[in-house]
Amino acid sequence: MLREFIAATVFGTMMIAGAQAADLGGQVLKVGSDTTYPPMETVDEKTGEIVGFDVDIMDAICAKINCKAEFVTTAWDGIFAALVQGEFDVVMSGVSITDERKKTMDFSDPYLVVSQAILLRVEDEGTSLEAFQSGGKTLAAQTGTTNAQLAEKLVTRDNTRLYDTFAAAILALQNADVDGVIIDGTSAHAYEQEFAGELTATIKGLESDPLGIVFQKGSPMVDAFNEGLEQIKADGTWDALVAKYWGVEN
């Protein structure tokens, strides 16, 4: 019902606005997100607020196209089913755009391209990618992610351990139940800081994934968000946010 209301608003606005900028009419959008993946999205322990790069990008886009985002924490497992069932208006959770996912959902244009890395225990920092590929070592990843697909590609399904949450994969690495964890390079630095002296990501630059905002199939909001994304890239907002979280401007 919520999706239909928003869709009608967007379509009507676009019809009225014509060639003018997209305007979602101040709509409040529920954004589903697995808020356990810094710096993309996480819960600030002091304030209880959901913060991160994805939150800032969403807010910046909404400022351009007149909407308000309310992030809602949800488990990764089932996040797409919840979107399809209308529990959320969009999903933003560091989601990789894949052909398989595009069969059932729509995506915005990529707002970030990330390369994957392998997180290791510090005492194993000399371990090479070839050592994983030659067999005998295990990789952990979160179920249903492109990280899991890469892990299976590198070390086979038999040597891949899948976990419902990324935190569980990290715990398995700390407990030496696995030899490494596949992680997005954008989050690797955050985990190196959180577990300084314990975990490190020395194998980097693996496969690259474009990240997108996810919509229900056929959502008319996609064009509006693409327009907003283009605007924040053009006015320097996107560069400033990348610099804020990773200290570099692209």
mmCIF file of C-alpha atoms in Angstrom:
data_model
loop_
_atom_site.group_PDB
_atom_site.id
_atom_site.type_symbol
_atom_site.label_atom_id
_atom_site.label_comp_id
_atom_site.label_asym_id
_atom_site.label_seq_id
_atom_site.Cartn_x
_atom_site.Cartn_y
_atom_site.Cartn_z
ATOM 1 C CA MET A 1 0.000 0.000 0.000
ATOM 2 C CA LEU A 2 2.811 2.365 0.938
ATOM 3 C CA ARG A 3 4.638 1.581 -2.271
ATOM 4 C CA GLU A 4 1.550 2.270 -4.344
ATOM 5 C CA PHE A 5 1.047 5.600 -2.608
ATOM 6 C CA ILE A 6 4.578 6.686 -3.230
ATOM 7 C CA ALA A 7 4.517 5.441 -6.792
ATOM 8 C CA ALA A 8 1.386 7.442 -7.506
ATOM 9 C CA THR A 9 2.927 10.529 -5.952
ATOM 10 C CA VAL A 10 6.118 10.204 -7.937
ATOM 11 C CA PHE A 11 4.344 9.586 -11.209
ATOM 12 C CA GLY A 12 2.004 12.473 -10.636
ATOM 13 C CA THR A 13 4.826 14.771 -9.724
ATOM 14 C CA MET A 14 6.795 13.807 -12.780
ATOM 15 C CA MET A 15 3.821 14.415 -15.009
ATOM 16 C CA ILE A 16 3.341 17.873 -13.527
ATOM 17 C CA ALA A 17 6.977 18.792 -13.312
ATOM 18 C CA GLY A 18 7.789 17.745 -16.834
ATOM 19 C CA ALA A 19 11.405 18.616 -17.457
ATOM 20 C CA GLN A 20 11.845 20.054 -13.932
ATOM 21 C CA ALA A 21 13.872 18.327 -11.264
ATOM 22 C CA ALA A 22 12.426 15.205 -9.675
ATOM 23 C CA ASP A 23 10.353 15.903 -6.576
ATOM 24 C CA LEU A 24 8.993 13.178 -4.318
ATOM 25 C CA GLY A 25 6.771 15.632 -2.507
ATOM 26 C CA GLY A 26 8.394 15.258 0.888
ATOM 27 C CA GLN A 27 7.594 11.597 1.142
ATOM 28 C CA VAL A 28 8.984 9.640 4.075
ATOM 29 C CA LEU A 29 10.675 6.490 2.819
ATOM 30 C CA LYS A 30 11.385 3.421 4.927
ATOM 31 C CA VAL A 31 14.902 2.242 4.121
ATOM 32 C CA GLY A 32 15.725 -1.343 5.040
ATOM 33 C CA SER A 33 19.350 -1.852 6.060
ATOM 34 C CA ASP A 34 21.524 -4.424 7.813
ATOM 35 C CA THR A 35 23.204 -1.917 10.105
ATOM 36 C CA THR A 36 26.169 -4.042 11.093
ATOM 37 C CA TYR A 37 28.661 -3.073 8.409
ATOM 38 C CA PRO A 38 30.796 -0.009 9.157
ATOM 39 C CA PRO A 39 31.405 2.448 7.671
ATOM 40 C CA MET A 40 28.494 1.843 5.309
ATOM 41 C CA GLU A 41 25.825 1.632 8.019
ATOM 42 C CA THR A 42 26.011 0.981 11.710
ATOM 43 C CA VAL A 43 24.293 2.007 14.935
ATOM 44 C CA ASP A 44 26.020 4.719 16.957
ATOM 45 C CA GLU A 45 26.368 3.215 20.437
ATOM 46 C CA LYS A 46 26.116 6.634 22.092
ATOM 47 C CA THR A 47 23.058 7.988 20.310
ATOM 48 C CA GLY A 48 21.358 4.878 19.001
ATOM 49 C CA GLU A 49 21.143 6.515 15.584
ATOM 50 C CA ILE A 50 21.911 4.703 12.350
ATOM 51 C CA VAL A 51 24.907 6.371 10.751
ATOM 52 C CA GLY A 52 27.297 5.755 7.874
ATOM 53 C CA PHE A 53 28.161 6.459 4.273
ATOM 54 C CA ASP A 54 24.938 4.958 2.936
ATOM 55 C CA VAL A 55 22.891 7.098 5.326
ATOM 56 C CA ASP A 56 24.689 10.260 4.267
ATOM 57 C CA ILE A 57 24.344 9.456 0.558
ATOM 58 C CA MET A 58 20.635 8.730 0.967
ATOM 59 C CA ASP A 59 20.092 11.964 2.912
ATOM 60 C CA ALA A 60 22.001 13.955 0.293
ATOM 61 C CA ILE A 61 19.913 12.508 -2.528
ATOM 62 C CA CYS A 62 16.692 13.126 -0.608
ATOM 63 C CA ALA A 63 17.731 16.749 -0.125
ATOM 64 C CA LYS A 64 17.805 17.041 -3.906
ATOM 65 C CA ILE A 65 14.579 15.235 -4.752
ATOM 66 C CA ASN A 66 12.520 16.213 -1.696
ATOM 67 C CA CYS A 67 12.127 13.093 0.387
ATOM 68 C CA LYS A 68 13.031 11.983 3.912
ATOM 69 C CA ALA A 69 14.723 8.684 4.657
ATOM 70 C CA GLU A 70 14.038 6.648 7.780
ATOM 71 C CA PHE A 71 16.529 3.809 8.065
ATOM 72 C CA VAL A 72 15.195 0.628 9.655
ATOM 73 C CA THR A 73 17.524 -2.062 10.940
ATOM 74 C CA THR A 74 16.797 -5.506 9.572
ATOM 75 C CA ALA A 75 18.684 -8.765 9.133
ATOM 76 C CA TRP A 76 20.464 -9.306 5.832
ATOM 77 C CA ASP A 77 18.782 -12.669 5.484
ATOM 78 C CA GLY A 78 15.328 -11.816 4.196
ATOM 79 C CA ILE A 79 16.032 -8.149 3.452
ATOM 80 C CA PHE A 80 15.131 -8.478 -0.232
ATOM 81 C CA ALA A 81 12.004 -10.510 0.469
ATOM 82 C CA ALA A 82 10.889 -7.773 2.863
ATOM 83 C CA LEU A 83 11.394 -5.179 0.136
ATOM 84 C CA VAL A 84 9.405 -7.182 -2.383
ATOM 85 C CA GLN A 85 6.616 -7.620 0.176
ATOM 86 C CA GLY A 86 6.464 -3.854 0.727
ATOM 87 C CA GLU A 87 7.875 -3.717 4.254
ATOM 88 C CA PHE A 88 10.390 -1.156 2.978
ATOM 89 C CA ASP A 89 10.242 1.399 0.201
ATOM 90 C CA VAL A 90 13.904 0.895 -0.665
ATOM 91 C CA VAL A 91 16.899 -1.050 0.581
ATOM 92 C CA MET A 92 20.281 0.587 1.041
ATOM 93 C CA SER A 93 22.826 -1.670 2.662
ATOM 94 C CA GLY A 94 25.971 -1.819 0.563
ATOM 95 C CA VAL A 95 24.094 -3.973 -1.931
ATOM 96 C CA SER A 96 25.993 -5.172 -4.989
ATOM 97 C CA ILE A 97 24.207 -4.844 -8.303
ATOM 98 C CA THR A 98 24.075 -8.275 -9.915
ATOM 99 C CA ASP A 99 22.258 -9.698 -12.912
ATOM 100 C CA GLU A 100 20.588 -12.274 -10.691
ATOM 101 C CA ARG A 101 19.181 -9.642 -8.317
ATOM 102 C CA LYS A 102 18.058 -7.478 -11.237
ATOM 103 C CA LYS A 103 15.648 -10.243 -12.237
ATOM 104 C CA THR A 104 13.438 -9.467 -9.234
ATOM 105 C CA MET A 105 14.409 -5.929 -8.159
ATOM 106 C CA ASP A 106 15.425 -2.633 -9.700
ATOM 107 C CA PHE A 107 18.606 -0.729 -8.865
ATOM 108 C CA SER A 108 19.729 2.848 -9.007
ATOM 109 C CA ASP A 109 22.828 3.714 -10.955
ATOM 110 C CA PRO A 110 25.927 2.682 -8.979
ATOM 111 C CA TYR A 111 26.737 5.113 -6.167
ATOM 112 C CA LEU A 112 30.033 3.422 -5.304
ATOM 113 C CA VAL A 113 32.246 0.708 -6.744
ATOM 114 C CA VAL A 114 34.090 -1.400 -4.199
ATOM 115 C CA SER A 115 36.772 -4.035 -4.513
ATOM 116 C CA GLN A 116 36.845 -7.018 -2.217
ATOM 117 C CA ALA A 117 39.590 -8.012 0.212
ATOM 118 C CA ILE A 118 40.443 -10.820 2.620
ATOM 119 C CA LEU A 119 40.594 -10.077 6.345
ATOM 120 C CA LEU A 120 43.206 -12.147 8.203
ATOM 121 C CA ARG A 121 44.473 -12.604 11.720
ATOM 122 C CA VAL A 122 47.579 -10.448 12.190
ATOM 123 C CA GLU A 123 49.777 -13.485 12.804
ATOM 124 C CA ASP A 124 48.792 -14.733 9.335
ATOM 125 C CA GLU A 125 49.301 -11.442 7.495
ATOM 126 C CA GLY A 126 51.931 -13.005 5.231
ATOM 127 C CA THR A 127 49.409 -15.448 3.778
ATOM 128 C CA SER A 128 49.048 -14.977 0.032
ATOM 129 C CA LEU A 129 46.024 -15.260 -2.204
ATOM 130 C CA GLU A 130 47.739 -18.205 -3.872
ATOM 131 C CA ALA A 131 47.878 -19.989 -0.527
ATOM 132 C CA PHE A 132 44.090 -19.818 -0.320
ATOM 133 C CA GLN A 133 43.649 -20.890 -3.923
ATOM 134 C CA SER A 134 45.995 -23.847 -3.626
ATOM 135 C CA GLY A 135 43.641 -25.492 -1.150
ATOM 136 C CA GLY A 136 43.523 -26.376 2.506
ATOM 137 C CA LYS A 137 42.534 -22.938 3.790
ATOM 138 C CA THR A 138 39.026 -21.780 4.568
ATOM 139 C CA LEU A 139 37.222 -18.512 3.934
ATOM 140 C CA ALA A 140 34.182 -17.143 5.714
ATOM 141 C CA ALA A 141 31.511 -14.843 4.292
ATOM 142 C CA GLN A 142 28.001 -13.674 4.994
ATOM 143 C CA THR A 143 25.288 -15.803 3.404
ATOM 144 C CA GLY A 144 23.670 -14.457 0.256
ATOM 145 C CA THR A 145 26.343 -11.906 -0.570
ATOM 146 C CA THR A 146 28.688 -11.468 -3.496
ATOM 147 C CA ASN A 147 31.430 -11.956 -0.916
ATOM 148 C CA ALA A 148 30.145 -15.500 -0.444
ATOM 149 C CA GLN A 149 30.189 -16.061 -4.197
ATOM 150 C CA LEU A 150 33.794 -14.892 -4.375
ATOM 151 C CA ALA A 151 34.816 -17.101 -1.455
ATOM 152 C CA GLU A 152 33.439 -20.165 -3.212
ATOM 153 C CA LYS A 153 35.203 -19.142 -6.408
ATOM 154 C CA LEU A 154 38.543 -18.795 -4.618
ATOM 155 C CA VAL A 155 38.557 -21.811 -2.302
ATOM 156 C CA THR A 156 35.603 -23.945 -3.498
ATOM 157 C CA ARG A 157 32.301 -24.460 -1.699
ATOM 158 C CA ASP A 158 33.793 -27.141 0.547
ATOM 159 C CA ASN A 159 36.273 -24.660 2.000
ATOM 160 C CA THR A 160 33.765 -21.832 2.364
ATOM 161 C CA ARG A 161 31.974 -21.229 5.659
ATOM 162 C CA LEU A 162 28.795 -19.175 5.450
ATOM 163 C CA TYR A 163 27.330 -17.186 8.356
ATOM 164 C CA ASP A 164 24.029 -15.389 8.764
ATOM 165 C CA THR A 165 25.737 -12.218 9.947
ATOM 166 C CA PHE A 166 29.041 -10.608 9.133
ATOM 167 C CA ALA A 167 29.770 -10.355 12.850
ATOM 168 C CA ALA A 168 29.561 -14.139 13.100
ATOM 169 C CA ALA A 169 32.080 -14.481 10.276
ATOM 170 C CA ILE A 170 34.440 -12.127 12.120
ATOM 171 C CA LEU A 171 34.039 -14.119 15.329
ATOM 172 C CA ALA A 172 34.877 -17.312 13.439
ATOM 173 C CA LEU A 173 38.088 -15.690 12.221
ATOM 174 C CA GLN A 174 38.986 -14.523 15.725
ATOM 175 C CA ASN A 175 38.405 -18.031 17.036
ATOM 176 C CA ALA A 176 40.580 -19.516 14.258
ATOM 177 C CA ASP A 177 37.640 -21.509 12.926
ATOM 178 C CA VAL A 178 38.447 -20.076 9.472
ATOM 179 C CA ASP A 179 41.578 -18.621 7.891
ATOM 180 C CA GLY A 180 40.094 -15.463 6.391
ATOM 181 C CA VAL A 181 36.940 -13.443 5.787
ATOM 182 C CA ILE A 182 35.930 -11.924 2.465
ATOM 183 C CA ILE A 183 35.122 -8.266 3.039
ATOM 184 C CA ASP A 184 34.444 -5.198 0.927
ATOM 185 C CA GLY A 185 37.551 -3.060 0.729
ATOM 186 C CA THR A 186 35.540 -0.033 1.847
ATOM 187 C CA SER A 187 34.835 -1.739 5.171
ATOM 188 C CA ALA A 188 38.223 -3.413 5.616
ATOM 189 C CA HIS A 189 39.838 -0.304 7.088
ATOM 190 C CA ALA A 190 37.050 0.095 9.639
ATOM 191 C CA TYR A 191 37.544 -3.463 10.861
ATOM 192 C CA GLU A 192 41.316 -3.037 10.947
ATOM 193 C CA GLN A 193 40.786 -0.064 13.232
ATOM 194 C CA GLU A 194 38.201 -1.791 15.414
ATOM 195 C CA PHE A 195 40.404 -4.869 15.817
ATOM 196 C CA ALA A 196 43.795 -3.168 15.673
ATOM 197 C CA GLY A 197 46.609 -5.589 16.402
ATOM 198 C CA GLU A 198 44.292 -8.542 15.886
ATOM 199 C CA LEU A 199 42.938 -8.424 12.312
ATOM 200 C CA THR A 200 44.340 -7.027 9.077
ATOM 201 C CA ALA A 201 43.450 -6.990 5.396
ATOM 202 C CA THR A 202 46.626 -7.541 3.417
ATOM 203 C CA ILE A 203 45.014 -9.210 0.392
ATOM 204 C CA LYS A 204 43.171 -6.482 -1.482
ATOM 205 C CA GLY A 205 41.982 -5.548 -4.936
ATOM 206 C CA LEU A 206 39.976 -8.665 -5.678
ATOM 207 C CA GLU A 207 36.775 -8.493 -7.732
ATOM 208 C CA SER A 208 34.926 -5.176 -7.955
ATOM 209 C CA ASP A 209 31.246 -4.675 -7.184
ATOM 210 C CA PRO A 210 29.054 -1.685 -8.071
ATOM 211 C CA LEU A 211 26.721 -0.793 -5.192
ATOM 212 C CA GLY A 212 23.187 0.438 -5.783
ATOM 213 C CA ILE A 213 20.025 1.487 -3.990
ATOM 214 C CA VAL A 214 17.415 -1.258 -4.356
ATOM 215 C CA PHE A 215 13.784 -0.754 -5.339
ATOM 216 C CA GLN A 216 10.777 -2.933 -5.900
ATOM 217 C CA LYS A 217 10.515 -4.077 -9.500
ATOM 218 C CA GLY A 218 8.950 -1.370 -11.635
ATOM 219 C CA SER A 219 9.284 1.390 -9.033
ATOM 220 C CA PRO A 220 9.009 4.840 -10.660
ATOM 221 C CA MET A 221 11.329 6.211 -7.969
ATOM 222 C CA VAL A 222 14.409 4.863 -9.738
ATOM 223 C CA ASP A 223 14.670 7.751 -12.196
ATOM 224 C CA ALA A 224 14.223 10.313 -9.432
ATOM 225 C CA PHE A 225 17.016 8.769 -7.365
ATOM 226 C CA ASN A 226 19.302 8.559 -10.367
ATOM 227 C CA GLU A 227 18.678 12.237 -10.953
ATOM 228 C CA GLY A 228 19.461 13.045 -7.337
ATOM 229 C CA LEU A 229 22.596 10.911 -7.437
ATOM 230 C CA GLU A 230 23.771 12.712 -10.540
ATOM 231 C CA GLN A 231 23.224 16.045 -8.816
ATOM 232 C CA ILE A 232 25.243 15.192 -5.702
ATOM 233 C CA LYS A 233 28.081 13.957 -7.904
ATOM 234 C CA ALA A 234 27.985 17.165 -9.922
ATOM 235 C CA ASP A 235 27.966 19.557 -6.955
ATOM 236 C CA GLY A 236 30.789 17.874 -5.047
ATOM 237 C CA THR A 237 28.697 16.326 -2.272
ATOM 238 C CA TRP A 238 29.603 12.790 -3.267
ATOM 239 C CA ASP A 239 33.325 13.612 -3.340
ATOM 240 C CA ALA A 240 33.082 15.233 0.089
ATOM 241 C CA LEU A 241 31.395 12.156 1.573
ATOM 242 C CA VAL A 242 33.972 9.803 0.077
ATOM 243 C CA ALA A 243 36.667 12.001 1.589
ATOM 244 C CA LYS A 244 34.840 12.003 4.930
ATOM 245 C CA TYR A 245 34.806 8.224 5.193
ATOM 246 C CA TRP A 246 37.955 7.177 3.341
ATOM 247 C CA GLY A 247 40.079 10.292 3.246
ATOM 248 C CA VAL A 248 40.366 10.442 -0.516
ATOM 249 C CA GLU A 249 38.475 12.265 -3.211
ATOM 250 C CA ASN A 250 37.757 10.581 -6.521
#
